[in-house]
Tab-separated table of C-alpha atoms and ligand atoms in Angstrom:
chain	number	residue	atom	x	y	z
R	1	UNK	CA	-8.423	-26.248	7.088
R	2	UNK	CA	-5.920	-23.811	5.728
R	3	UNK	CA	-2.241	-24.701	6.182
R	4	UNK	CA	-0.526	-22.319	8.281
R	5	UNK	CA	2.946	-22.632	9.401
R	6	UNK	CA	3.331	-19.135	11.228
R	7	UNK	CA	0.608	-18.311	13.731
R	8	UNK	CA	1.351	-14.298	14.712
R	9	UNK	CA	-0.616	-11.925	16.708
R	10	UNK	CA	1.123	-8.783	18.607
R	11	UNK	CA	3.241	-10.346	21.829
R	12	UNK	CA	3.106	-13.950	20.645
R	13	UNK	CA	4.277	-15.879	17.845
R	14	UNK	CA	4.109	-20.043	17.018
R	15	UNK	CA	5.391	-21.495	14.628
R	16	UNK	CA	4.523	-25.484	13.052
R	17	UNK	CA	7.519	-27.733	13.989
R	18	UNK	CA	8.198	-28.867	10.307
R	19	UNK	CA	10.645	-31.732	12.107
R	20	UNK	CA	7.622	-33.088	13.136
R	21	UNK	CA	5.451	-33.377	10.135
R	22	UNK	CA	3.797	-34.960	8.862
R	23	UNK	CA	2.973	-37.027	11.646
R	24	UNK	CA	1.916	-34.788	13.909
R	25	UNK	CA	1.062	-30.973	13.847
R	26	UNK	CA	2.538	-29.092	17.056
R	27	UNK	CA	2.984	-25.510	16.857
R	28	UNK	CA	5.765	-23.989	19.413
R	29	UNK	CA	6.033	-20.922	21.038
R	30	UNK	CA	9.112	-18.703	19.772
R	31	UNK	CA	9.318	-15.885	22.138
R	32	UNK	CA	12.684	-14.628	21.572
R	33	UNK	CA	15.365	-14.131	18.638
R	34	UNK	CA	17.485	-16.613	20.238
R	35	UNK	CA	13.914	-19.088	20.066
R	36	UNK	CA	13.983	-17.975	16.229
R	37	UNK	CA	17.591	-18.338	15.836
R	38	UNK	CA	18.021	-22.014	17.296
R	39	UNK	CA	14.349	-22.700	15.218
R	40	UNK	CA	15.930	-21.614	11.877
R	41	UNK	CA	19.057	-23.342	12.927
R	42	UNK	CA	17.467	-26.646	13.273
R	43	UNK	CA	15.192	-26.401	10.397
R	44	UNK	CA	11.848	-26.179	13.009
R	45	UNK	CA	11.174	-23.544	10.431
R	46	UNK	CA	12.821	-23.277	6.744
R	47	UNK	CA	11.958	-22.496	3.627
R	48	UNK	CA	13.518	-18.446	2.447
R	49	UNK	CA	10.846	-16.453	3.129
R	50	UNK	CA	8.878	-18.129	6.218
R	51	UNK	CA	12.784	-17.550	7.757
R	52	UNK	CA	13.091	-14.139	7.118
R	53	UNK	CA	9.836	-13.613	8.097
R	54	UNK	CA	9.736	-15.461	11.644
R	55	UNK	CA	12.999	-13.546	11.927
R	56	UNK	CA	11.284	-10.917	12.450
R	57	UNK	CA	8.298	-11.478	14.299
R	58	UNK	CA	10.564	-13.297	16.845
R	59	UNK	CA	12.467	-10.195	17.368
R	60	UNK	CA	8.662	-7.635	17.261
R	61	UNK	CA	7.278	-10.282	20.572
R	62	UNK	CA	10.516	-9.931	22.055
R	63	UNK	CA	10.394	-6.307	22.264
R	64	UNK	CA	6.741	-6.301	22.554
R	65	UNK	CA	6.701	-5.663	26.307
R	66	UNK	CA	9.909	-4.014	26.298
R	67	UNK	CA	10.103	-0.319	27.320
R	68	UNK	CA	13.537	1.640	25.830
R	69	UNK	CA	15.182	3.908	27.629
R	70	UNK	CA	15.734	5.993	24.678
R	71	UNK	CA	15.374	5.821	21.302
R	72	UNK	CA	19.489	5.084	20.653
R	73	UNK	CA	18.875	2.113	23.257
R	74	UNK	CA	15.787	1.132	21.175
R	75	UNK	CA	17.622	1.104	17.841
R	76	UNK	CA	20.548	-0.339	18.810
R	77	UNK	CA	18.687	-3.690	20.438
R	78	UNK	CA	17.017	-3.933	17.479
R	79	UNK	CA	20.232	-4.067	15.429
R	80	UNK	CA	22.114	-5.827	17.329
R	81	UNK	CA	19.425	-8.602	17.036
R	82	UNK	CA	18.361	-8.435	13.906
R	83	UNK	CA	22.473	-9.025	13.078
R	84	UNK	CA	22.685	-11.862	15.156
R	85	UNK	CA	19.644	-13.637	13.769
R	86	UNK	CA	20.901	-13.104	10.052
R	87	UNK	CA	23.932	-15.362	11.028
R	88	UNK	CA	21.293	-18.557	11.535
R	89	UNK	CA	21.388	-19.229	7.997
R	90	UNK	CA	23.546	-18.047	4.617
R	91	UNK	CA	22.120	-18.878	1.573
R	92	UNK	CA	18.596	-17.561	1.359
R	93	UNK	CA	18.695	-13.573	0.989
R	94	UNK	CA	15.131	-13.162	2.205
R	95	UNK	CA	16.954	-13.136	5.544
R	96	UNK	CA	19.435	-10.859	5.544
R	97	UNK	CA	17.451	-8.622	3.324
R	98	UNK	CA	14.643	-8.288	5.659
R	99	UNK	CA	17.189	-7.549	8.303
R	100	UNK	CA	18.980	-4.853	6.435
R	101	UNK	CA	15.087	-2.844	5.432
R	102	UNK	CA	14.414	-3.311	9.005
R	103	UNK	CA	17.911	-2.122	9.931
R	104	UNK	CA	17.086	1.040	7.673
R	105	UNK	CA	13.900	1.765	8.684
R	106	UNK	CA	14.718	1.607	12.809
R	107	UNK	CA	17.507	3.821	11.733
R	108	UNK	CA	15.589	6.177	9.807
R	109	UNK	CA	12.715	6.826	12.356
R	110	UNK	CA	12.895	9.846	14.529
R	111	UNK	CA	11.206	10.062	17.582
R	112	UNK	CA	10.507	8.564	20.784
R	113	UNK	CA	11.820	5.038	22.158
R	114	UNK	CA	8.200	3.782	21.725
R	115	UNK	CA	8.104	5.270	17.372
R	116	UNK	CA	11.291	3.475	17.270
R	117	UNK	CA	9.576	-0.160	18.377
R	118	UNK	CA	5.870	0.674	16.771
R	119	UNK	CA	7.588	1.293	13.910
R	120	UNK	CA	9.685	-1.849	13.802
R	121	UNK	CA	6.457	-3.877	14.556
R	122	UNK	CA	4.293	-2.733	11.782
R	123	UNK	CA	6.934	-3.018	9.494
R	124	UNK	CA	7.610	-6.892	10.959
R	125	UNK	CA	3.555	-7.532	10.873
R	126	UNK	CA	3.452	-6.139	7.311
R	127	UNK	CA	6.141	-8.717	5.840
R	128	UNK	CA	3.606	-11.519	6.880
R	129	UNK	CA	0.572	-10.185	4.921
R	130	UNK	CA	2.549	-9.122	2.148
R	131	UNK	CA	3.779	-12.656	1.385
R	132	UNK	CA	0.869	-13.986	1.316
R	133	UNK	CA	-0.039	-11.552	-1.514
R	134	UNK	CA	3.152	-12.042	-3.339
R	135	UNK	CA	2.425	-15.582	-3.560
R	136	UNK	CA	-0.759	-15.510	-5.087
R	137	UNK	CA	0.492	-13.283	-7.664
R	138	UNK	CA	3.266	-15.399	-8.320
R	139	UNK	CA	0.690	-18.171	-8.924
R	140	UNK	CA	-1.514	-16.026	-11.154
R	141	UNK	CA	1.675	-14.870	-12.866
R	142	UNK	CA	2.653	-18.412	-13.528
R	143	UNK	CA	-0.434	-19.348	-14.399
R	144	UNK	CA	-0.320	-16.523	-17.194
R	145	UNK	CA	3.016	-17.880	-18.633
R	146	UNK	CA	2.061	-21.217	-18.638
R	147	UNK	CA	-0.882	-20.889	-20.397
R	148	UNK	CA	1.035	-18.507	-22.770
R	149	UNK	CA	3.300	-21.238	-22.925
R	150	UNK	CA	1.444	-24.231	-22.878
R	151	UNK	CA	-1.722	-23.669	-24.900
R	152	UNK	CA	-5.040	-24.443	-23.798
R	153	UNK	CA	-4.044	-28.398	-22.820
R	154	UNK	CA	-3.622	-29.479	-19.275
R	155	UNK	CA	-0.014	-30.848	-18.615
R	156	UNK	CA	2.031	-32.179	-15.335
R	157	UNK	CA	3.973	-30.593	-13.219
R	158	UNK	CA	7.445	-31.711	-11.462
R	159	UNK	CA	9.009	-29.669	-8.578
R	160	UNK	CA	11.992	-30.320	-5.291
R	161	UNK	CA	11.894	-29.278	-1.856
R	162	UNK	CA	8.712	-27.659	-0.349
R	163	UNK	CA	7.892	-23.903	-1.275
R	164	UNK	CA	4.318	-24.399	-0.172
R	165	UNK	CA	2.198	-22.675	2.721
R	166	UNK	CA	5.466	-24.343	5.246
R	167	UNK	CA	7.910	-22.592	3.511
R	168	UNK	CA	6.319	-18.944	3.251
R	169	UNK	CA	3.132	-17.158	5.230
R	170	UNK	CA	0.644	-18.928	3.392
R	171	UNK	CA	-0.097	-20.597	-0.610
R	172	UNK	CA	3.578	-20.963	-1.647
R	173	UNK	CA	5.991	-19.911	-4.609
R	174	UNK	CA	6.813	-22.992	-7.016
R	175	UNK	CA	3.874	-25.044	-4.932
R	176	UNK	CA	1.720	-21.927	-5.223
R	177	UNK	CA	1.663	-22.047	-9.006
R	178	UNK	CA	1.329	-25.649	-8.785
R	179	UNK	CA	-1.935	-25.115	-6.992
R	180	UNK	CA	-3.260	-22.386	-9.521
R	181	UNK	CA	-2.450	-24.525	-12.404
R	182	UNK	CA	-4.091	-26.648	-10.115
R	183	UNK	CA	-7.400	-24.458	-9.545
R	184	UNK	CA	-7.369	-23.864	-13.178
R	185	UNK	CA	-8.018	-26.773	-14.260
R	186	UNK	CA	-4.654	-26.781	-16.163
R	187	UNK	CA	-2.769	-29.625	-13.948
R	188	UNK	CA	-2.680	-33.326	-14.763
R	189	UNK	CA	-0.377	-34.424	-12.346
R	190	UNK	CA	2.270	-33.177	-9.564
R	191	UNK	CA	5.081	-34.690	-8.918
R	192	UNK	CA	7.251	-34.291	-5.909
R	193	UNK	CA	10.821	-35.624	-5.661
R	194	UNK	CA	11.407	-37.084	-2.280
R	195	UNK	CA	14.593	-33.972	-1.687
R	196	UNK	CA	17.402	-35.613	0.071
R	197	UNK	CA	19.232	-35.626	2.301
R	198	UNK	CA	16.434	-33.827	4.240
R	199	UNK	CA	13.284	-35.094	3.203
R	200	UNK	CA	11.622	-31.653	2.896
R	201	UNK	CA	9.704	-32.968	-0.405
R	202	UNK	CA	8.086	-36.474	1.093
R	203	UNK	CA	7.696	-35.361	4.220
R	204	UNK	CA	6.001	-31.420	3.523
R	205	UNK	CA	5.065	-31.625	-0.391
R	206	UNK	CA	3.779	-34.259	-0.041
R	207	UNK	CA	1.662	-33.329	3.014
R	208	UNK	CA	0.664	-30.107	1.041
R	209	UNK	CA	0.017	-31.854	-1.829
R	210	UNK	CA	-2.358	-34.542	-0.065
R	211	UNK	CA	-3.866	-32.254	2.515
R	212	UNK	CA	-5.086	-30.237	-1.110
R	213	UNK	CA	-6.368	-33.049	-2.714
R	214	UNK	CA	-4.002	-32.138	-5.730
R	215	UNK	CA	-3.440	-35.334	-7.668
R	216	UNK	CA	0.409	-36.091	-6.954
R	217	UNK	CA	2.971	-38.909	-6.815
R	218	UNK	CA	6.128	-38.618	-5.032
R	219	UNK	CA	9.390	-40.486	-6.458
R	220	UNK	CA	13.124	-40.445	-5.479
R	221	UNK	CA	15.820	-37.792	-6.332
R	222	UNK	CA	17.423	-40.712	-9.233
R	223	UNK	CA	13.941	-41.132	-10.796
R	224	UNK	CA	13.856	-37.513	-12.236
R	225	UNK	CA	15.323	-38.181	-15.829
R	226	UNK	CA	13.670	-41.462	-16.584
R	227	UNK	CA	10.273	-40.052	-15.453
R	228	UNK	CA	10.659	-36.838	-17.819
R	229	UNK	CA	11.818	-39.546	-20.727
R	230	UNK	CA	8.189	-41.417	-19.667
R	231	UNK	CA	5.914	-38.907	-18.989
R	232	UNK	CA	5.850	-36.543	-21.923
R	233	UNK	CA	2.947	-34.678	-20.563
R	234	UNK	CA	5.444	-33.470	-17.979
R	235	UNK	CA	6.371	-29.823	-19.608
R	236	UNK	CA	7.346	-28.049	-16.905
R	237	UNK	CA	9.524	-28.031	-13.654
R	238	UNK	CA	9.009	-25.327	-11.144
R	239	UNK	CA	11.198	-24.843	-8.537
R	240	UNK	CA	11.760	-21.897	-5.804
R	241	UNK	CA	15.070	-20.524	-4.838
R	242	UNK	CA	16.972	-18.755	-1.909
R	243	UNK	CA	18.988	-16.586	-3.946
R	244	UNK	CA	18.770	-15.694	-7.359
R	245	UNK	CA	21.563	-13.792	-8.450
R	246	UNK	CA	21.634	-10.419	-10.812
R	247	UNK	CA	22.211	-12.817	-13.588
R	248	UNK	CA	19.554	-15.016	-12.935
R	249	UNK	CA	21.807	-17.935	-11.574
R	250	UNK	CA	19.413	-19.510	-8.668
R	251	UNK	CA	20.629	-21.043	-5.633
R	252	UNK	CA	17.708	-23.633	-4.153
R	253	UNK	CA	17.685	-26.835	-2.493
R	254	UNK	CA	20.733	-29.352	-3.639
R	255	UNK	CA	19.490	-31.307	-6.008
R	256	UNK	CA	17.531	-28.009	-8.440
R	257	UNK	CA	20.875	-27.995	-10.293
R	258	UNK	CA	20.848	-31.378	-11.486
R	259	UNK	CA	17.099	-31.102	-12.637
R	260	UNK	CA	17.855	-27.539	-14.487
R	261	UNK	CA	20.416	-30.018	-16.607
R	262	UNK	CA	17.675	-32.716	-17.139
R	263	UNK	CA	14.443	-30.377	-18.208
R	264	UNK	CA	17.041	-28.750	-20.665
R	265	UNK	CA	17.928	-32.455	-22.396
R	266	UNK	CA	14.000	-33.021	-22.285
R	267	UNK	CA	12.954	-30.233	-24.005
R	268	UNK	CA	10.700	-29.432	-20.609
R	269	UNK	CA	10.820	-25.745	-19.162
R	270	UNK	CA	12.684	-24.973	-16.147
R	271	UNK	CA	11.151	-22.244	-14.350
R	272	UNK	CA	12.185	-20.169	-10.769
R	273	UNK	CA	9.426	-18.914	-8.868
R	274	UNK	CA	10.720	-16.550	-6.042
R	275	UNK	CA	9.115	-13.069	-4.323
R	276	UNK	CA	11.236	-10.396	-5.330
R	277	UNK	CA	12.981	-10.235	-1.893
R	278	UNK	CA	14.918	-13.656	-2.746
R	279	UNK	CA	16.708	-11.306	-6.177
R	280	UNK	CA	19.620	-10.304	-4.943
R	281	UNK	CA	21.045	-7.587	-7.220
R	282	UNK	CA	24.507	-6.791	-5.141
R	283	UNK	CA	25.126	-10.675	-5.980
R	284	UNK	CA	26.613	-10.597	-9.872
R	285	UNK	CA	26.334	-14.271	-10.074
R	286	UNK	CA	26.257	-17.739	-8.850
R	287	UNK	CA	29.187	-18.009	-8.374
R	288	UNK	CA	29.280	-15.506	-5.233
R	289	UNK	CA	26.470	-17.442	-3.313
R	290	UNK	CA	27.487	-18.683	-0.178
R	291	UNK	CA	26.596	-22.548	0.087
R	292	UNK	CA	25.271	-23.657	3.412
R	293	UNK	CA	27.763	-27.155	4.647
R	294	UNK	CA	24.855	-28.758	6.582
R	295	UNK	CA	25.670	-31.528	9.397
R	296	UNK	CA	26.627	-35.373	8.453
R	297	UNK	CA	23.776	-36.341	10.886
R	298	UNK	CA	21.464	-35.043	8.499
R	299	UNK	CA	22.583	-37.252	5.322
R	300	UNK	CA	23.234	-40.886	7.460
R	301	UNK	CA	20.507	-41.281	9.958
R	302	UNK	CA	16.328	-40.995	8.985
R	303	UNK	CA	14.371	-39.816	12.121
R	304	UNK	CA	10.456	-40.553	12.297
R	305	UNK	CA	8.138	-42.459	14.178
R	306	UNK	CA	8.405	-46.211	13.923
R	307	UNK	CA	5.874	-48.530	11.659
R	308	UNK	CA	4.637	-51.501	13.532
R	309	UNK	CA	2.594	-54.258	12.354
R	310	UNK	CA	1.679	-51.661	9.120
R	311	UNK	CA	0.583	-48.705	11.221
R	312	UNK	CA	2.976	-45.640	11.875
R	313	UNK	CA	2.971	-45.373	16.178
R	314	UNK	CA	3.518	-41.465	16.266
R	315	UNK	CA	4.392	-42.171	19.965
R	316	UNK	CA	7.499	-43.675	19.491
R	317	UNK	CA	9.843	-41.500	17.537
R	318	UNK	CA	13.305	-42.820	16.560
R	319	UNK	CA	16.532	-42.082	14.710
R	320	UNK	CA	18.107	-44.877	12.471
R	321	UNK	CA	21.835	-44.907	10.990
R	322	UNK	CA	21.633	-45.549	7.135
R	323	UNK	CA	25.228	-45.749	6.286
R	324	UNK	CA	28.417	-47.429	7.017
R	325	UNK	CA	29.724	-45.462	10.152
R	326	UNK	CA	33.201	-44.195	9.567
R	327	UNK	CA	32.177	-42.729	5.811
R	328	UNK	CA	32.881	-39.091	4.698
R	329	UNK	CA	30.045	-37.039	4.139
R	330	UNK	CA	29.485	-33.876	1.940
R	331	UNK	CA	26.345	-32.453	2.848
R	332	UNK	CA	25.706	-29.402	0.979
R	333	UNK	CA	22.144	-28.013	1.478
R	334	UNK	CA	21.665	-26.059	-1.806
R	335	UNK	CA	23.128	-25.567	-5.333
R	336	UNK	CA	23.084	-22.715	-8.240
R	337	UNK	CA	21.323	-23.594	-10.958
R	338	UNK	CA	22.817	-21.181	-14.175
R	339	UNK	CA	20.757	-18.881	-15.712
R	340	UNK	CA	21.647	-20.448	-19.219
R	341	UNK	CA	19.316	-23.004	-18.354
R	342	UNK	CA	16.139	-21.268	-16.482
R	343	UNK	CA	13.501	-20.555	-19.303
R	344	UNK	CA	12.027	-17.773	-16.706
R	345	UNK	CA	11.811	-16.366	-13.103
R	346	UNK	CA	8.458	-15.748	-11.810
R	347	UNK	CA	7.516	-12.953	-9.132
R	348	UNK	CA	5.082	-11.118	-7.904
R	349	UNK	CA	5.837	-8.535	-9.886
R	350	UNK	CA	5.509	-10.175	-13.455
R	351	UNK	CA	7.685	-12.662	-15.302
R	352	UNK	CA	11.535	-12.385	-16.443
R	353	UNK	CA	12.084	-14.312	-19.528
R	354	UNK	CA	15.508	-13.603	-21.986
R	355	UNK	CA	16.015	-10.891	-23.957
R	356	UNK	CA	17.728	-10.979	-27.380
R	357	UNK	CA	20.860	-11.637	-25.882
R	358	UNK	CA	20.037	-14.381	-23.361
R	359	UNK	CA	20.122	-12.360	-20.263
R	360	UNK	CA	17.393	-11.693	-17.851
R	361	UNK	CA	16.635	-8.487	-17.132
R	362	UNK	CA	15.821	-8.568	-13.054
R	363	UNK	CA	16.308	-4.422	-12.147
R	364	UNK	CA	12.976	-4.023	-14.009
R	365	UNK	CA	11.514	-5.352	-11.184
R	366	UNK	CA	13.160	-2.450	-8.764
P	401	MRU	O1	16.751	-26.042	3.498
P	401	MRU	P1	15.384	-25.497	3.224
P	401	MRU	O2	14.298	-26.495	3.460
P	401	MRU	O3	15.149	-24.200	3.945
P	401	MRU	O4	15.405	-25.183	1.670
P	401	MRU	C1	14.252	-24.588	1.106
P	401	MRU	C2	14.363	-24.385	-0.362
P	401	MRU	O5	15.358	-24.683	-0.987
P	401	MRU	C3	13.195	-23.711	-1.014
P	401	MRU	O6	13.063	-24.142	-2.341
P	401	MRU	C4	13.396	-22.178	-1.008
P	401	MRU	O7	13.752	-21.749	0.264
P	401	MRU	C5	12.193	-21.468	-1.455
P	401	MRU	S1	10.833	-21.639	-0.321
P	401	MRU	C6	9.563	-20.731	-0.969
């Protein structure tokens, strides 16, 4: 069975409630961009470029049925929504730039009401299959470097968050290379860290990672250093991002920073795998990335079902306080790792690695 987060065909759209997994797999209608927005909101959906993507899709079934009075009407609903659904989320680009080409392109076709919305929904439609293709070429393209890299030897593998099938329509960025280093025959050993405060890593890596018989061990944020100092066949981490910045500085889920530090004291390669659409070239550096401040909810209680007598009962579904009540929290949900210390950004497109000067060179790729 192939994992598939977004289910899309014309007029209806469901997507699989990642709060739910990996207990149970329930997909939910989103009919609406107000649907999408509360779904990206809440993290029902997340990941940068499933987002973007069901984003969009949300807003091609809501007009689906619709018919514009005129083709101003048409591309002004459009806008307004696609405005309004940009504003569920800040850091990950993919968003906002889908928004913006879709922006253009309703803006830029002449015609009739209906052009107006067939146009929008082929465009929407197309950033689904197109992922899916990116993806696999950023796994080939990893692949490539690694083995460029590596030499013929198989090695292990460390990476945060999930960037899998969940997070995108289908095979993954950093967990897509991990599966073709995987399918090559390249890959010792994955290893997921767990990704507070959210639990995106032990609750949907590790699903991927089991549900694709890829040999894989989770551990805890803490235990990245000591497991790099243990496990010298570890030679690369591979992470995705949300925003990588003209300078290369990549914003990903808290916690990539940290590990960017570690793999450089390690002598292990760091490595961003993104599509193209997460580059943001009007962003100069890391330093301009908004930060998304995510509730204190999220960081002191653990919601899942409850384990009785050994056996998880996916019927009774609770949410448990883990810290002393009255604390402050800081809750940031990503941070910029600096371009100093990524070895390379993979794409779809091919590989950036530093030139002479120790700068990436990302407009090649435009
Ligand atoms: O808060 P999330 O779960 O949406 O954060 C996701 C990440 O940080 C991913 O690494 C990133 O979006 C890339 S997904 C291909």
């Amino acid at each position: 069975m192939v994992l598939e987060a977004i289910r899309y065909s014309p007029g209806s759209l469901q997507i699989l409630d990642q709060l739910r997994l990996p207990h149970e797999s329930v997909y939910v209608p989103v009919t609406s961009s107000e649907d999408a927005f509360h779904a990206i909101k809440t993290m029902t959906v997340r990941g940068a470029p499933a987002i973007a993507i069901v984003a969009a899709l949300a807003l091609a079934v809501e007009i689906f049925g619709t018919d514009f009075a005129s083709p101003e009407q048409a591309r002004l609903f459009i806008t307004e929504k696609l405005h309004y659904l940009v504003t569920s989320r800040p850091t990950a680009v993919n968003l906002s730039d889908a928004a913006r080409k879709l922006e253009i392109l309703v803006t830029e076709t002449d015609g009739s009401a209906e052009d107006v919305k067939q146009a929008y929904l082929k465009a929407a439609e197309k950033m689904l299959v197109d992922d899916v293709d990116d993806n696999k070429n950023i796994g080939d393209n990893g692949l490539t470097w690694a083995e460029k890299t590596f030499g013929p030897e198989p090695f292990s593998v460390l990476t945060i968050c999930n960037t899998g099938s969940l997070a995108t329509a289908g095979y993954g960025t950093a967990l897509g290379i991990i599966r073709s280093i995987h399918s090559a025959g390249k890959l010792i050993h994955a290893y997921a860290l767990e990704t507070r405060p959210y639990n995106q890593g032990s609750r949907l890596t590790a699903y991927e990672l089991v549900h694709d018989h890829i040999p894989s061990t989770l551990i805890t944020d803490s235990m990245a250093s000591v497991l790099l100092k243990t496990h010298p066949e570890i030679k690369l981490i591979v992470v995705g991002a949300d925003r990588v910045a003209k300078n290369g500085d990549t914003a990903n889920k808290i916690g990539t920073y940290q590990l960017s530090i570690v793999a450089r004291h390690h002598g292990v390669k760091f490595v961003v795998a993104a599509p193209t659409t997460s580059i943001d070239l009007r962003t100069q550096s890391g330093d301009d990335i908004v930060i998304e401040q995510r509730r204190p909810e999220e960081l002191v209680t653990v919601r899942g079902p409850v384990v009785q007598d050994g056996k998880v009962d996916v019927s009774k579904v609770e949410t448990i306080n883990i810290a002393a009540p009255g604390i402050n929290v800081w809750n940031p949900s990503f941070d910029v790792a600096p371009a100093d210390l990524i070895d390379a950004i993979v794409t779809e497109k091919g590989v950036a690695v530093k030139d002479s000067n120790g700068s990436f060179n990302l407009e090649q790729f435009f």
